CSV table of C-alpha atoms in Angstrom, one decimal:
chain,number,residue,atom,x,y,z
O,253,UNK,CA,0.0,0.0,0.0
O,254,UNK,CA,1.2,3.3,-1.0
O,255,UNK,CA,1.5,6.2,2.1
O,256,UNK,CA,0.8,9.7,0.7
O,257,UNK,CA,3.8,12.0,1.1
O,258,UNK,CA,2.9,14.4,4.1
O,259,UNK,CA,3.5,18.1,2.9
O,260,UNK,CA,5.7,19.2,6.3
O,261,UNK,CA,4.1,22.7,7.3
O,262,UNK,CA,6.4,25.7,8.0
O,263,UNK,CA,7.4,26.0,4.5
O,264,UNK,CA,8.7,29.5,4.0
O,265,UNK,CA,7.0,31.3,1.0
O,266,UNK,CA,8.0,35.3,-0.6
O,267,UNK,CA,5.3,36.5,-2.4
O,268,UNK,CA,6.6,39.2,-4.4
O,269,UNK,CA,3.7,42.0,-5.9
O,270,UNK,CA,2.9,45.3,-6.4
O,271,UNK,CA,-0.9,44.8,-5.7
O,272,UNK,CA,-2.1,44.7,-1.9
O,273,UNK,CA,-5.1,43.2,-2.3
O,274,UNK,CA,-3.2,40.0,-4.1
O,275,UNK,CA,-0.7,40.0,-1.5
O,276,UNK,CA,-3.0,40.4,1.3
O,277,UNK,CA,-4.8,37.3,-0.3
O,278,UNK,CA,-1.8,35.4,-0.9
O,279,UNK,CA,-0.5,36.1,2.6
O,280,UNK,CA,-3.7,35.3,4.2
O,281,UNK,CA,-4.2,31.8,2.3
O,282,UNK,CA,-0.9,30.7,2.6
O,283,UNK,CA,-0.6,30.9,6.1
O,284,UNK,CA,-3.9,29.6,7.0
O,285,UNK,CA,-2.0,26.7,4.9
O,286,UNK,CA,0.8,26.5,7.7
O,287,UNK,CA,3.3,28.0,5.4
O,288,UNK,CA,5.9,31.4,6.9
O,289,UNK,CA,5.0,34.1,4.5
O,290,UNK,CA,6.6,37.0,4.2
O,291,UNK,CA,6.0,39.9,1.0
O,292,UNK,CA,7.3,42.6,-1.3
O,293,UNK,CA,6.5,45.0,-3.6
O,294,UNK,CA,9.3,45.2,-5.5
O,295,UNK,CA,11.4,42.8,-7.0
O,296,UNK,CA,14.9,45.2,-5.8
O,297,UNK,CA,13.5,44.7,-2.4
O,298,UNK,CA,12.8,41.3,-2.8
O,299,UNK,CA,16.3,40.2,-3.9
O,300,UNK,CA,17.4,41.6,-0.5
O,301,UNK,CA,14.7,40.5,1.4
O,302,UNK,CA,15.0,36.4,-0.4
O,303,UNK,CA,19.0,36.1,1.2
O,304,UNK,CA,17.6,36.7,4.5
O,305,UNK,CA,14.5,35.0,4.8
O,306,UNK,CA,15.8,32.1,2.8
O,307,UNK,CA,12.4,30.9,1.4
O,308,UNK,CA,11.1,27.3,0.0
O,309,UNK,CA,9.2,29.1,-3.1
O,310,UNK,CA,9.1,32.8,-4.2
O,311,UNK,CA,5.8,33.6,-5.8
O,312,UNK,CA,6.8,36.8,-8.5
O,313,UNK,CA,4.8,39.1,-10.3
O,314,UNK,CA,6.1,40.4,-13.2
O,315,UNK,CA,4.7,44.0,-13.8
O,316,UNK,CA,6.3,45.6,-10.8
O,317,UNK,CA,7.8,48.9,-10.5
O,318,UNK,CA,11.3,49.7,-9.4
O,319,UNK,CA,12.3,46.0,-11.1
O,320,UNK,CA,10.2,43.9,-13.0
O,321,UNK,CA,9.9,40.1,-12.2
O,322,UNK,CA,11.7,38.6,-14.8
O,323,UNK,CA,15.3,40.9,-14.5
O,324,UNK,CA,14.2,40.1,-10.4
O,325,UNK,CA,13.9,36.2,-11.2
O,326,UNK,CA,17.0,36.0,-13.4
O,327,UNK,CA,18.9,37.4,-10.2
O,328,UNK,CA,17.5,35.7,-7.7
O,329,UNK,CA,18.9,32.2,-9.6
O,330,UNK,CA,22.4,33.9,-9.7
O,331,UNK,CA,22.2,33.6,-5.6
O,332,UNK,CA,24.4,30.8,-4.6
O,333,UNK,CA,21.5,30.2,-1.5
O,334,UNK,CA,18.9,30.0,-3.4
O,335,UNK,CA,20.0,27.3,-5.7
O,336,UNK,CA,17.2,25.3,-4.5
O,337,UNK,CA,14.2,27.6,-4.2
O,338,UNK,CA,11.1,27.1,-6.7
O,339,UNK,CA,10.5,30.4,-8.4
O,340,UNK,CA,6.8,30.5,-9.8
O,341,UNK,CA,5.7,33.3,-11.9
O,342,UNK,CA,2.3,34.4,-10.7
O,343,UNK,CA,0.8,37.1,-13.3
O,344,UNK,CA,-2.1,38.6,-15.4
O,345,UNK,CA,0.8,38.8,-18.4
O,346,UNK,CA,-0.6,36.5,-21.0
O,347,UNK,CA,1.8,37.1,-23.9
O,348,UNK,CA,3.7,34.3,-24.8
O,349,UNK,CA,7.3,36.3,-24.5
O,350,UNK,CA,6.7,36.1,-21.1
O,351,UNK,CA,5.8,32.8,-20.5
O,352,UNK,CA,8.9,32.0,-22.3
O,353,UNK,CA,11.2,35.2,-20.6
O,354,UNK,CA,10.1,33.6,-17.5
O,355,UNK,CA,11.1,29.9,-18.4
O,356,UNK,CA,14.2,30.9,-20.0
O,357,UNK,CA,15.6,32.7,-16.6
O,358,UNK,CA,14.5,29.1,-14.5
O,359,UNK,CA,10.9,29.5,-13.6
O,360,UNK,CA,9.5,26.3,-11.8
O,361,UNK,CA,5.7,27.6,-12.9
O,362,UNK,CA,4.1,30.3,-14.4
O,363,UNK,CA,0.4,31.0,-13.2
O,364,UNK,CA,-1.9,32.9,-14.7
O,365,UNK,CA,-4.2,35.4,-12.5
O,366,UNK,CA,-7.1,35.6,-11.4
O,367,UNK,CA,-5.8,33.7,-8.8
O,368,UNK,CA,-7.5,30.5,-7.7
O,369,UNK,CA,-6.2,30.0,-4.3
O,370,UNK,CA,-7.3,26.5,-3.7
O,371,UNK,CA,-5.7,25.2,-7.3
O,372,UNK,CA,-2.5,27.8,-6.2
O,373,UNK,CA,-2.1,25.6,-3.1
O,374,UNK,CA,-2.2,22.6,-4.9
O,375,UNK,CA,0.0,23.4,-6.9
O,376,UNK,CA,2.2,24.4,-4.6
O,377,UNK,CA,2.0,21.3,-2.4
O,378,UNK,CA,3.2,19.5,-5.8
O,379,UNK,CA,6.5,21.4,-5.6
O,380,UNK,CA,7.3,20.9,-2.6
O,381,UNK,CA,7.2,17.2,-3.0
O,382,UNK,CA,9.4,17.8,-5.9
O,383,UNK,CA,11.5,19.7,-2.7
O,384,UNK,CA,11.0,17.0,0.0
O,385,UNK,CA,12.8,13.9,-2.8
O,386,UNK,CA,15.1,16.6,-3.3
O,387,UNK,CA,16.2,17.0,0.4
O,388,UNK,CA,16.1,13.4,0.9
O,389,UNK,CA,19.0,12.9,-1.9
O,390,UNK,CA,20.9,15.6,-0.2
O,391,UNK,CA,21.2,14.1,3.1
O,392,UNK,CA,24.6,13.0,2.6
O,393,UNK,CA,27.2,14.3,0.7
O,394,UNK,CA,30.2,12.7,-0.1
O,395,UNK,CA,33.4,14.8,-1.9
O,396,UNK,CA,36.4,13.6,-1.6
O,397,UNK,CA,37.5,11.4,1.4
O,398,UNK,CA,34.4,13.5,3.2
O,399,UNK,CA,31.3,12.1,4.0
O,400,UNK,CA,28.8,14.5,5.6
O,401,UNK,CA,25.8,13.1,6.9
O,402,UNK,CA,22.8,15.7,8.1
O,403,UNK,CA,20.5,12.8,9.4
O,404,UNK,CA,22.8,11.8,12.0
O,405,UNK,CA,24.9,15.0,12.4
O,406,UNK,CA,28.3,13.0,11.7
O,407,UNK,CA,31.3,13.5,9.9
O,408,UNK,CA,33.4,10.6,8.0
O,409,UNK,CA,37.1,11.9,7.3
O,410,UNK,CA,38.9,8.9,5.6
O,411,UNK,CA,37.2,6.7,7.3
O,412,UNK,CA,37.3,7.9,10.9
O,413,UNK,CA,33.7,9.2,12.6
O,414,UNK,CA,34.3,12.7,13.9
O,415,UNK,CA,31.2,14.8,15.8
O,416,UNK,CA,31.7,18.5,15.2
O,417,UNK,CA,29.8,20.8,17.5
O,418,UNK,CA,26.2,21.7,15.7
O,419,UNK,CA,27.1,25.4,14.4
O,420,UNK,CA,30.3,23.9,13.0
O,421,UNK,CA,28.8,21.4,11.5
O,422,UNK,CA,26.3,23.4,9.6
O,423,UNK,CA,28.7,25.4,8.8
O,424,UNK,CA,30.4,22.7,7.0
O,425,UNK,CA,27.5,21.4,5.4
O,426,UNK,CA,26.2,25.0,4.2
O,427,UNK,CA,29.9,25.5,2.5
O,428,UNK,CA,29.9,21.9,1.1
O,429,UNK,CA,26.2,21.5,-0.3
O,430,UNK,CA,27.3,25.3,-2.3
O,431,UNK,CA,30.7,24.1,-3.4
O,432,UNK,CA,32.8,26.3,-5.4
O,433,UNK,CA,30.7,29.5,-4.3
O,434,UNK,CA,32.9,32.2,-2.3
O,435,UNK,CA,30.5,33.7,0.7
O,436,UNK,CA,31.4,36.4,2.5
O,437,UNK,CA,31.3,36.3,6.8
O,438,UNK,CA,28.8,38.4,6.8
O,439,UNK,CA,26.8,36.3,4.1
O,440,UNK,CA,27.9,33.1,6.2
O,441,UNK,CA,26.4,34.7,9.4
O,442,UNK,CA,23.1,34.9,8.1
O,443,UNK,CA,22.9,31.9,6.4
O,444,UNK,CA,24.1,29.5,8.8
O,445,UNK,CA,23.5,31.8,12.0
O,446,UNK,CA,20.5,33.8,11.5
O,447,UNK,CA,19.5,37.4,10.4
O,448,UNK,CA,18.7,38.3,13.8
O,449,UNK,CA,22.2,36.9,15.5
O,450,UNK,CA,23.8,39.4,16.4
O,451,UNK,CA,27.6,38.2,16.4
O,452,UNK,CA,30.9,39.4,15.5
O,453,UNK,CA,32.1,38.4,11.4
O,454,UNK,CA,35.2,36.9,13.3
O,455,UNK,CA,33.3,34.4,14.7
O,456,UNK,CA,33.1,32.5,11.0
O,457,UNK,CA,37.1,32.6,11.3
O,458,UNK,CA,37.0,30.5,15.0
O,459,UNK,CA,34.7,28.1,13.6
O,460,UNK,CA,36.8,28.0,10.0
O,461,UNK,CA,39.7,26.9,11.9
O,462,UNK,CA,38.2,24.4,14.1
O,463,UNK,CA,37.0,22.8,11.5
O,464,UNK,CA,40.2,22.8,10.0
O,465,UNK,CA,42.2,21.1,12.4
O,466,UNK,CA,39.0,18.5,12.2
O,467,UNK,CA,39.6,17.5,8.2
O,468,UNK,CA,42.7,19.5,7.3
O,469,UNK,CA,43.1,23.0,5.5
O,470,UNK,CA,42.1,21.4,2.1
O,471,UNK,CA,39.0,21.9,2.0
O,472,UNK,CA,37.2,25.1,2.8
O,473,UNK,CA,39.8,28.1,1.0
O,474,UNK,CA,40.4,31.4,2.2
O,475,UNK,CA,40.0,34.3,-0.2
O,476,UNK,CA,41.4,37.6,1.3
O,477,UNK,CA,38.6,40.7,1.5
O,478,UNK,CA,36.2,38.1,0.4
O,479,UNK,CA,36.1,35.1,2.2
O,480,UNK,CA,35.2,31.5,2.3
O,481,UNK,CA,34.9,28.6,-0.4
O,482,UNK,CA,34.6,25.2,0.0
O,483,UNK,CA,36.9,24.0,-2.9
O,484,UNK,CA,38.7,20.7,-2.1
O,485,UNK,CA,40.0,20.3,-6.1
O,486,UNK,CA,41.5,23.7,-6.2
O,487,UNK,CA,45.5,24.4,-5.5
């Protein structure tokens, strides 16, 4: 007998328009859903607010002033963070350019308004299924002689089990799951710490090094002024 995949709530959703009612709606629906919703009205705002809040799924508009939603969308993929957020266009643009504009850039979906919020959470709940086999892929990854394994928190270095403290750890993981991207400590802070941490940049540098003397300096690279890349195949 096949079990139906449970859609875990807390989901974090950005819905990203220009018109409050829609975004009123959205917000409303979405969290009656269970979902963590936050909004914008501008895709410019929006590409700061996304590498904060870190969503699941960014619902974009299109028409929007200040930065339209496809120049928005094609930025939002170029955010080493985001690699694994579903971008779904929701619009009243019809014309088949955009459909395709919004394909071309990495859409997930494009939806066309009036919204229907019933099929829109449906919908929705089919992506992140999509997201939930996609998590369950990622819960090891293996480069090199490391073996990181989120399930049970471990580390395999050549064949020995360490246990890193949890902050190092994720720390770890966040650089290794995004390998070959340089983040900055102030990027790192917020990713693997929190927005609202409050924490000195140097802090990234203590855990860096006790990682270090953990798997060896291979690994994660230091690039002065900028800052950290996990890179084990570069000199």
């Amino acid at each position: 007998m096949n079990h139906p995949i449970i859609i875990q709530k807390g989901y974090k959703v950005l819905v990203v328009d220009d018109n409050e009612d829609i975004v009123e709606l959205l917000e409303y629906t979405l969290s009656k859903e269970g979902y963590q919703v936050k909004t914008s009205r501008d895709g410019k705002n929006a590409l700061q607010l996304a590498q904060t809040f870190l969503p699941d799924i960014i619902l974009l508009d299109i028409s929007m002033p200040v930065m339209d939603g496809i120049e928005a969308g094609r930025l939002l993929k170029q955010i080493a963070a985001l690699k694994h957020t579903f971008i779904v266009y929701l619009t009243a643009r019809v014309e088949e350019y955009a459909e395709v504009a919004a394909f071309d850039i990495g859409a997930h979906d494009y939806i066309s308004k009036p919204i229907r919020p019933r099929a829109l959470v449906s919908r929705l709940k089919s992506l992140f299924r999509q997201q939930h086999k996609q998590v369950k892929t990622s819960d090891e990854l293996h480069i090199a002689d490391l073996k990181i394994n989120r399930i049970s928190y471990t580390i395999t270095y050549q064949n020995k089990i360490l246990q890193l403290p949890k902050k190092e750890f994720e720390l770890l993981y966040f650089l290794a799951k995004h390998q070959g991207n340089t983040f900055s400590r102030d990027q790192l802070l917020t990713y693997v710490w929190g927005a609202g941490v409050y924490i000195t940049p140097r802090t990234v540098d203590v855990h860096i090094r006790k990682i270090r003397e953990q798997i060896g300096v291979d690994y994660i690279k230091t690039l002065k002024g900028v800052g950290y890349r996990f890179d084990p195949e570069s000199d």
